[in-house]
Coordinates of C-alpha atoms in Angstrom, one line a residue:
Chain G
M1 CA 0.3 -0.2 0.2
I2 CA 2.7 2.7 1.0
A3 CA 5.1 1.1 -1.8
L4 CA 1.9 2.0 -4.3
F5 CA 1.6 5.4 -2.4
L6 CA 5.2 6.2 -2.8
A7 CA 5.6 4.9 -6.3
V8 CA 2.7 7.0 -7.9
L9 CA 4.1 10.1 -5.6
R10 CA 7.0 9.6 -7.0
R11 CA 5.9 9.3 -11.3
E12 CA 3.6 12.4 -10.6
A13 CA 6.8 14.5 -8.9
L14 CA 8.8 13.4 -12.3
L15 CA 5.3 14.3 -14.7
A16 CA 5.0 17.6 -12.8
W17 CA 9.2 18.1 -13.3
R18 CA 9.5 17.1 -16.8
S19 CA 6.0 19.8 -17.6
R20 CA 6.7 22.2 -15.5
A21 CA 5.5 24.9 -18.0
D22 CA 1.8 24.2 -16.8
T23 CA 2.4 25.4 -13.2
L24 CA 4.6 28.3 -14.7
V25 CA 1.2 28.9 -16.9
A26 CA -0.6 28.7 -13.7
L27 CA 1.7 31.0 -11.7
T28 CA 1.7 33.5 -14.1
F29 CA -2.3 33.7 -14.9
F30 CA -1.7 34.4 -10.4
V31 CA 0.2 37.2 -11.6
I32 CA -1.4 39.1 -14.6
V33 CA -4.6 38.5 -13.3
A34 CA -3.7 40.1 -9.9
T35 CA -2.4 43.0 -11.7
L36 CA -5.0 43.5 -13.3
F37 CA -7.7 44.5 -10.1
P38 CA -5.5 47.7 -9.8
F39 CA -6.4 49.1 -13.0
G40 CA -10.4 47.9 -12.8
V41 CA -10.5 50.1 -9.1
G42 CA -7.8 52.5 -9.3
T43 CA -5.0 53.0 -7.0
D44 CA -5.6 54.4 -3.6
E45 CA -3.2 53.0 -1.6
R46 CA -5.8 52.6 1.4
L47 CA -9.1 50.3 -0.9
L48 CA -6.2 48.5 -2.7
R49 CA -5.0 47.7 1.3
T50 CA -8.2 46.7 2.3
V51 CA -9.4 44.7 -0.4
A52 CA -5.6 42.6 -1.4
P53 CA -6.5 39.7 0.7
G54 CA -9.8 39.3 -1.0
I55 CA -8.4 39.5 -4.3
L56 CA -5.3 37.6 -4.2
W57 CA -7.6 34.7 -2.4
V58 CA -9.7 35.1 -5.1
T59 CA -7.4 35.1 -7.9
A60 CA -5.5 32.2 -6.4
L61 CA -8.9 30.5 -6.6
L62 CA -9.0 30.7 -9.7
A63 CA -5.2 29.9 -10.7
V64 CA -6.5 26.1 -9.0
L65 CA -9.5 25.6 -11.0
L66 CA -7.1 26.7 -14.2
T67 CA -4.8 23.5 -12.8
L68 CA -7.7 21.0 -12.4
P69 CA -8.6 19.7 -15.7
R70 CA -5.3 18.1 -16.5
L71 CA -5.1 16.5 -12.6
F72 CA -7.1 13.4 -14.1
E73 CA -6.7 13.9 -18.2
H74 CA -3.3 12.5 -19.4
D75 CA -4.0 9.9 -16.8
W76 CA -7.4 8.8 -19.3
R77 CA -6.2 9.7 -22.5
D78 CA -3.1 7.1 -22.5
G79 CA -4.8 4.5 -20.5
T80 CA -2.5 4.8 -17.0
L81 CA -6.1 5.5 -15.3
E82 CA -7.6 2.4 -16.2
Q83 CA -4.6 0.4 -14.8
L84 CA -5.0 2.3 -12.1
L85 CA -8.4 1.4 -11.0
L86 CA -7.5 -2.3 -11.7
S87 CA -5.0 -2.4 -9.4
A88 CA -6.0 -4.1 -6.3
E89 CA -5.0 -0.9 -3.7
P90 CA -8.2 0.7 -2.7
A91 CA -8.4 4.0 -5.3
P92 CA -7.4 6.7 -2.4
V93 CA -3.7 5.6 -2.1
W94 CA -2.9 6.1 -5.3
L95 CA -5.7 8.8 -5.4
G96 CA -4.1 10.3 -2.2
A97 CA -0.6 10.7 -3.8
K98 CA -1.9 11.9 -6.9
L99 CA -3.8 14.1 -4.7
L100 CA -1.1 15.0 -2.8
A101 CA 1.2 15.8 -5.8
H102 CA -1.2 18.6 -7.3
W103 CA -1.4 20.1 -4.5
V104 CA 2.1 20.2 -3.7
T105 CA 3.2 21.7 -7.6
T106 CA 0.8 24.1 -7.7
A107 CA -1.1 25.3 -4.6
V108 CA 2.4 25.7 -2.3
P109 CA 3.5 27.9 -5.1
L110 CA 0.6 30.0 -5.5
A111 CA 1.1 30.0 -1.7
A112 CA 4.5 31.0 -1.6
L113 CA 4.1 33.8 -4.8
A114 CA 1.0 35.6 -2.7
P115 CA 3.4 37.4 -0.5
L116 CA 5.8 39.1 -3.5
L117 CA 2.2 39.9 -4.9
A118 CA 1.0 41.2 -1.6
L119 CA 3.9 43.7 -1.4
L120 CA 2.2 45.8 -4.9
Y121 CA -0.8 46.0 -2.6
D122 CA 1.0 47.7 -0.1
V123 CA -0.1 45.2 2.4
E124 CA 0.5 45.8 6.6
P125 CA 3.4 43.3 7.4
V126 CA 1.0 40.9 9.5
V127 CA -0.4 40.4 5.8
Y128 CA 2.9 39.2 4.2
G129 CA 2.7 36.4 7.2
W130 CA -0.8 35.4 7.5
L131 CA -1.8 35.4 4.0
P132 CA 0.4 32.1 2.8
V133 CA -1.1 30.6 5.5
T134 CA -4.2 30.5 4.8
L135 CA -3.4 29.9 1.0
L136 CA -1.7 26.9 2.6
L137 CA -4.4 26.1 4.9
G138 CA -7.2 26.1 2.7
T139 CA -5.9 25.3 -0.8
P140 CA -6.1 21.3 0.0
M141 CA -9.7 21.5 0.3
L142 CA -9.9 23.1 -3.2
T143 CA -7.4 20.5 -4.6
L144 CA -9.8 17.9 -3.4
I145 CA -12.8 19.3 -4.4
G146 CA -12.0 20.4 -7.6
A147 CA -10.8 16.6 -8.0
V148 CA -14.2 15.1 -7.8
G149 CA -15.4 18.2 -9.6
A150 CA -12.3 16.9 -12.3
A151 CA -13.6 13.0 -12.2
L152 CA -17.2 13.8 -12.6
T153 CA -16.6 16.1 -15.8
L154 CA -13.7 13.9 -17.6
G155 CA -13.2 14.0 -20.9
L156 CA -17.1 15.6 -21.4
R157 CA -17.9 18.6 -23.7
A158 CA -16.6 21.9 -22.5
S159 CA -15.4 20.4 -19.6
G160 CA -13.1 23.1 -18.0
L161 CA -16.9 25.5 -18.6
L162 CA -18.6 22.9 -16.3
L163 CA -16.0 22.4 -14.3
A164 CA -15.6 25.9 -13.0
L165 CA -19.9 25.3 -13.0
L166 CA -20.0 22.6 -11.0
V167 CA -17.2 23.6 -8.0
L168 CA -17.1 27.3 -7.8
P169 CA -20.4 27.5 -5.8
L170 CA -18.6 24.6 -2.6
F171 CA -15.4 26.7 -3.3
V172 CA -17.4 29.4 -1.4
P173 CA -17.0 28.7 2.3
V174 CA -13.0 28.3 2.0
L175 CA -12.6 31.4 0.1
I176 CA -14.6 33.3 3.6
F177 CA -13.1 31.9 6.4
G178 CA -9.5 32.2 3.5
V179 CA -10.2 36.1 4.0
D180 CA -11.9 35.9 6.8
A181 CA -8.6 34.9 8.9
V182 CA -6.6 37.5 6.7
A183 CA -8.8 40.8 7.9
S184 CA -9.0 39.5 10.5
A185 CA -5.4 39.2 11.3
R186 CA -5.2 43.1 9.8
A187 CA -7.8 44.7 11.9
G188 CA -5.7 42.7 15.6
A189 CA -9.2 40.6 15.7
P190 CA -8.1 36.8 17.1
F191 CA -8.2 34.7 14.1
A192 CA -7.6 31.6 15.2
A193 CA -11.2 30.2 15.1
Q194 CA -11.1 30.0 11.1
L195 CA -7.5 28.8 10.6
A196 CA -9.1 25.7 12.3
L197 CA -12.2 25.8 10.4
L198 CA -9.7 26.1 7.5
A199 CA -7.5 23.1 8.2
G200 CA -10.2 20.9 9.1
G201 CA -12.2 21.4 6.4
S202 CA -9.1 20.2 4.9
L203 CA -8.6 17.7 7.0
A204 CA -12.2 16.4 6.1
A205 CA -12.2 16.7 2.3
T206 CA -8.9 14.4 2.8
A207 CA -11.0 12.3 4.7
L208 CA -14.0 12.1 2.4
A209 CA -12.8 13.0 -1.2
P210 CA -11.1 10.7 -2.3
W211 CA -14.1 7.8 -2.0
G212 CA -16.2 10.6 -4.3
C213 CA -13.5 10.9 -6.3
A214 CA -12.5 7.4 -7.7
A215 CA -15.8 6.3 -7.8
A216 CA -16.5 9.0 -10.4
L217 CA -13.7 8.0 -11.6
R218 CA -14.4 4.8 -13.0
L219 CA -18.1 6.1 -14.3
A220 CA -15.9 8.1 -16.1
V221 CA -13.5 4.4 -17.4
E222 CA -16.0 2.4 -17.9
Chain B
M1 CA -21.2 -11.6 -2.1
S2 CA -20.2 -8.0 -0.5
R3 CA -23.4 -6.8 2.2
I4 CA -24.1 -4.1 -0.3
D5 CA -25.0 -7.4 -3.2
A6 CA -26.4 -9.4 -1.2
W7 CA -28.9 -6.3 -0.6
R8 CA -29.3 -5.6 -4.4
A9 CA -30.1 -8.8 -4.7
A10 CA -32.8 -9.2 -2.7
T11 CA -33.9 -5.6 -3.7
E12 CA -34.4 -7.1 -7.4
T13 CA -36.6 -10.1 -5.9
K14 CA -38.7 -7.8 -3.9
M15 CA -38.9 -5.2 -7.3
R16 CA -40.4 -8.9 -9.1
S17 CA -42.7 -9.4 -6.2
P18 CA -46.3 -8.3 -7.1
K19 CA -47.2 -8.2 -3.7
S20 CA -43.7 -6.5 -2.3
W21 CA -44.4 -2.2 -2.2
W22 CA -41.0 -2.4 -3.8
R23 CA -42.9 -3.7 -7.2
F24 CA -42.6 0.3 -7.6
A25 CA -38.8 0.6 -8.3
A26 CA -39.6 -1.2 -11.5
P27 CA -40.0 1.0 -14.3
K28 CA -43.4 -1.1 -15.5
E29 CA -45.0 -0.5 -12.5
F30 CA -43.5 3.2 -11.5
F31 CA -45.3 4.5 -15.2
W32 CA -48.1 2.7 -13.8
L33 CA -48.3 3.7 -10.5
T34 CA -47.6 6.9 -11.4
G35 CA -50.2 7.3 -14.2
K36 CA -52.4 7.8 -11.2
L37 CA -50.7 9.8 -9.1
V38 CA -49.9 12.6 -11.1
P39 CA -53.4 14.4 -11.9
G40 CA -54.8 13.8 -8.7
F41 CA -51.6 15.5 -6.9
G42 CA -51.7 18.2 -10.4
W43 CA -55.8 18.6 -9.1
A44 CA -55.1 18.9 -5.3
A45 CA -51.9 21.6 -6.6
A46 CA -54.5 23.4 -8.7
L47 CA -57.1 23.9 -5.6
L48 CA -55.0 24.4 -3.4
A49 CA -53.6 27.3 -4.7
V50 CA -56.4 28.8 -5.7
V51 CA -57.4 28.3 -1.9
G52 CA -55.0 29.6 -0.9
L53 CA -54.1 32.5 -3.3
Y54 CA -57.5 33.8 -2.4
A55 CA -57.1 33.6 1.8
A56 CA -53.3 35.4 0.8
F57 CA -55.2 38.1 -1.1
F58 CA -58.8 38.8 0.7
V59 CA -58.9 36.6 3.9
A60 CA -55.2 37.1 5.8
P61 CA -55.2 40.3 7.7
S62 CA -52.5 43.3 6.5
D63 CA -49.5 43.3 8.5
F64 CA -49.7 46.1 10.6
R65 CA -45.9 46.9 10.0
Q66 CA -45.3 46.7 6.1
G67 CA -49.1 46.6 4.5
E68 CA -50.1 45.0 2.1
V69 CA -46.5 43.8 0.5
Y70 CA -45.5 41.7 2.8
R71 CA -48.1 39.2 1.6
V72 CA -45.7 38.0 -1.3
I73 CA -44.4 36.1 1.3
Y74 CA -47.1 33.6 0.9
I75 CA -45.5 32.6 -2.1
H76 CA -41.8 34.1 -1.1
V77 CA -41.4 31.5 2.3
P78 CA -43.0 28.0 0.2
A79 CA -40.4 28.4 -2.9
A80 CA -37.5 28.5 -0.8
W81 CA -38.5 26.2 1.2
M82 CA -39.1 23.9 -1.4
S83 CA -36.0 24.7 -3.2
M84 CA -34.3 23.8 -0.2
I85 CA -36.2 20.0 0.5
I86 CA -35.6 19.4 -2.6
Y87 CA -32.0 19.6 -3.5
L88 CA -32.1 17.0 -0.1
A89 CA -34.7 14.3 -2.0
M90 CA -32.8 14.7 -5.1
A91 CA -29.3 14.0 -2.7
F92 CA -31.9 11.0 -1.4
W93 CA -33.0 9.4 -4.6
G94 CA -29.5 9.4 -5.5
I95 CA -28.3 7.5 -2.7
V96 CA -30.7 5.1 -2.3
G97 CA -29.6 4.6 -6.3
L98 CA -26.4 4.0 -5.9
T99 CA -26.8 1.6 -3.1
L100 CA -29.8 -0.3 -4.5
N101 CA -28.7 0.2 -8.0
T102 CA -32.8 1.4 -9.1
R103 CA -32.8 3.4 -12.2
V104 CA -36.3 4.4 -11.7
S105 CA -34.1 6.7 -8.3
F106 CA -32.0 8.1 -11.0
I107 CA -34.5 9.8 -12.5
L108 CA -37.0 11.0 -10.0
A109 CA -33.5 13.3 -9.0
H110 CA -33.5 14.4 -12.5
A111 CA -36.6 14.7 -12.4
L112 CA -36.6 16.6 -9.4
A113 CA -33.8 19.1 -10.4
P114 CA -36.2 21.8 -13.1
T115 CA -38.5 21.7 -10.6
G116 CA -36.1 23.1 -7.6
A117 CA -34.5 25.4 -9.8
L118 CA -37.5 26.9 -10.5
W119 CA -38.4 27.3 -6.9
C120 CA -35.2 28.8 -6.3
F121 CA -35.6 31.0 -8.6
V122 CA -39.1 32.2 -7.5
A123 CA -37.4 32.8 -4.7
L124 CA -35.2 34.9 -5.5
W125 CA -37.0 36.6 -7.2
T126 CA -39.6 37.2 -4.9
G127 CA -37.9 38.3 -2.5
A128 CA -36.2 41.0 -4.6
L129 CA -39.8 42.3 -5.1
W130 CA -40.1 42.1 -1.9
G131 CA -36.3 43.7 -0.7
K132 CA -38.1 47.0 -2.8
P133 CA -40.7 48.5 -0.8
T134 CA -39.5 46.8 2.9
W135 CA -35.7 46.9 2.7
G136 CA -35.4 50.4 0.0
T137 CA -33.1 47.3 -2.2
Y138 CA -33.8 44.3 -4.8
W139 CA -30.4 42.7 -2.9
A140 CA -28.8 42.8 0.2
W141 CA -26.2 40.1 1.1
D142 CA -28.3 38.7 3.4
A143 CA -26.8 34.9 4.2
R144 CA -30.4 33.2 3.3
M145 CA -30.6 35.4 0.2
T146 CA -27.0 34.3 -0.8
S147 CA -27.2 30.7 -0.1
Q148 CA -30.3 31.2 -2.0
L149 CA -28.0 31.9 -4.2
L150 CA -25.9 29.1 -4.6
L151 CA -27.8 26.8 -4.2
M152 CA -29.6 27.9 -7.1
F153 CA -25.8 27.6 -8.8
L154 CA -25.6 23.9 -7.4
Y155 CA -28.8 23.1 -9.5
L156 CA -27.7 24.9 -12.5
G157 CA -24.3 22.5 -11.8
Y158 CA -26.3 19.6 -11.1
I159 CA -28.6 20.1 -14.5
A160 CA -25.1 21.2 -16.2
L161 CA -23.3 18.4 -15.8
V162 CA -26.4 15.6 -15.9
H163 CA -26.7 17.1 -19.5
S164 CA -23.2 17.6 -20.9
I165 CA -23.0 13.1 -20.3
E166 CA -24.5 11.1 -23.5
D167 CA -23.6 7.7 -21.9
P168 CA -27.1 7.4 -19.5
R169 CA -26.0 5.1 -16.7
R170 CA -22.9 7.9 -16.2
A171 CA -24.8 11.0 -16.2
D172 CA -26.9 8.6 -13.8
R173 CA -24.4 8.3 -11.2
A174 CA -22.5 11.8 -11.7
G175 CA -25.4 13.3 -11.1
A176 CA -25.6 11.4 -7.7
I177 CA -23.1 11.8 -7.0
L178 CA -22.6 16.0 -7.5
A179 CA -25.7 15.9 -5.9
I180 CA -24.2 14.1 -2.4
V181 CA -21.5 16.0 -2.4
G182 CA -23.5 19.6 -2.4
S183 CA -26.0 18.7 -0.3
L184 CA -22.8 17.9 2.2
N185 CA -21.8 21.7 1.4
V186 CA -25.6 22.7 1.3
P187 CA -25.8 23.5 5.4
I188 CA -21.2 24.4 5.9
I189 CA -22.2 27.3 2.5
Y190 CA -25.1 28.2 5.5
F191 CA -23.0 28.5 7.9
S192 CA -20.5 30.0 6.5
V193 CA -22.3 33.1 4.2
Q194 CA -23.9 33.5 8.3
W195 CA -20.3 34.2 10.0
W196 CA -19.1 35.8 6.5
N197 CA -22.4 38.3 6.7
T198 CA -22.1 38.8 10.1
L199 CA -18.8 40.1 10.8
H200 CA -19.7 42.5 7.7
Q201 CA -22.9 44.3 8.1
G202 CA -24.7 43.9 11.3
A203 CA -28.5 41.8 11.4
S204 CA -30.6 45.0 9.7
V205 CA -32.2 42.3 7.6
S206 CA -33.0 39.7 9.9
L207 CA -36.3 38.1 9.6
T208 CA -36.2 36.1 12.9
K209 CA -37.3 39.4 15.3
A210 CA -39.9 39.8 13.3
P211 CA -43.8 39.7 14.8
S212 CA -45.6 36.2 15.4
M213 CA -47.7 35.2 12.6
A214 CA -51.8 35.5 13.4
T215 CA -53.6 32.3 13.0
V216 CA -54.8 33.3 9.4
M217 CA -51.7 33.6 8.7
L218 CA -49.8 30.8 9.6
V219 CA -52.7 28.7 7.8
T220 CA -52.9 30.7 4.4
M221 CA -48.8 29.8 4.4
L222 CA -49.4 26.1 5.5
I223 CA -51.6 25.6 2.1
M224 CA -49.8 27.6 -0.1
T225 CA -47.0 25.0 0.8
F226 CA -49.1 22.5 0.7
A227 CA -49.5 23.3 -2.3
A228 CA -46.2 24.1 -3.8
W229 CA -45.7 20.5 -2.5
S230 CA -48.4 18.8 -4.7
Y231 CA -47.6 20.7 -7.6
S232 CA -43.8 19.7 -7.1
I233 CA -44.2 16.2 -6.8
A234 CA -46.9 16.7 -9.9
V235 CA -44.2 18.0 -12.0
A236 CA -41.0 15.9 -11.4
L237 CA -43.4 12.8 -11.3
A238 CA -45.0 14.3 -14.6
R239 CA -40.9 14.9 -16.5
A240 CA -39.7 11.0 -14.8
R241 CA -42.9 9.1 -16.4
T242 CA -41.5 11.1 -19.3
M243 CA -38.0 9.9 -19.2
V244 CA -38.9 6.9 -18.5
L245 CA -40.8 6.3 -21.8
L246 CA -38.0 7.2 -22.9
R247 CA -34.7 5.0 -21.3
E248 CA -37.3 1.8 -21.9
A249 CA -37.6 3.2 -25.1
H250 CA -36.9 -0.2 -26.4
T251 CA -39.4 -2.3 -24.1
D252 CA -43.1 -4.0 -25.3
W253 CA -44.7 -2.0 -22.4
A254 CA -43.0 1.3 -23.4
Q255 CA -44.0 1.3 -27.3
K256 CA -47.9 -0.1 -26.5
A257 CA -48.1 2.6 -23.5
A258 CA -46.7 5.3 -25.7
A259 CA -48.7 4.5 -28.4
A260 CA -51.8 4.6 -26.0
M261 CA -50.5 8.3 -24.9
I262 CA -50.2 9.2 -28.9
A263 CA -53.9 7.2 -29.3
K264 CA -55.5 9.2 -26.5
R265 CA -54.6 12.6 -27.7
E266 CA -55.3 12.1 -31.1
A267 CA -58.9 11.5 -30.1
E268 CA -59.0 14.4 -28.3

């Protein structure tokens, strides 16, 4: 079981490294969209400081959404997915490795880049520290819920758009608690509850989402 | 044989037995039963709606704070209730379908979705029309309104997913998984939106502080709620009947039933 987990993890890490342009595209998207907002709302420093956590969270969320379609796409096309589903080990084992690798190669770089983009919004020092933490705690939930959506829409017409329609309403709670934690940190209010809710949500999604994802993948390859 | 397979086999036997209630899970029996139920619920809906609307407009007293405009509540509240209950019903039939392998369960879930989305829209629309004269705005980011809007998106997502999958088996099951995931998220969404809302603006638009309702208002509301239930059941079952006929088009009984329906329509 652990051998399979590690093997899939190594394979996914290698694939992500070989096709690192994909990760760079998501990161570039994050940077470009985050720079678009000041053009839209103006460069009033106080306004930008207020909206920075929200804008960076929404933009990161959209960047995660952008990476989701390719989560299963290649494996589905070349038949790897079918072989994995035929393996004797329970599907959540290799799915866990796959999703962990995907999260590390997409969401972690986004969280690392976030403080740099926060610089453009001239935020308070406390935001630089806590914005990436909230992203790290919240994005596992995005990846996990998104994976169920990606499995459900695998191989359909306009699957990317459909995926957005399916998962964006489900992303709302993550966005609310993520932004609220940073906003509370800015205001000097306690925000441990929001962090706990983000972490708890991610843990609950880790326990539940792989099963739904596996069921949806079985439907897709039938 | 795993426990779930044994369970499915038992269901299969029950569906075939002519005495068991389970036989209505078989498409043919379902079609026969719903043929009897749809007109009943349809007439009940019409009758209750006439009585309820008459009571809403002419019997119920006007509200001492809001005047006449509050009367939209008799449509607004049943619509909001129905939109939530129908989503749960979809998830319920999805679970039944996934565990027992009954095709009609999935069809019921599909048939409920457009009605649920319609109620959702009605609740949002009447809410906006009610909001303008009472709060001075069509839309406030109130927890209930925002959750209702997100529920609308969940319905649209379900409908879009089911319609973009051509293989009926995959469409059934994918829809069921989505409905289950969505129904798990509905309370989380409501809780999070309420959290967000109370932090960003005071609960100035709370309905919970409204004075308790007079008996006549409550009875009118109940009549309208039963009308909404009857309408939803009638329409969803009628839709499910058409879907059953389409799915079973290769069978003898479905072809006969369709021919009988066409003959009846031509005779009229």
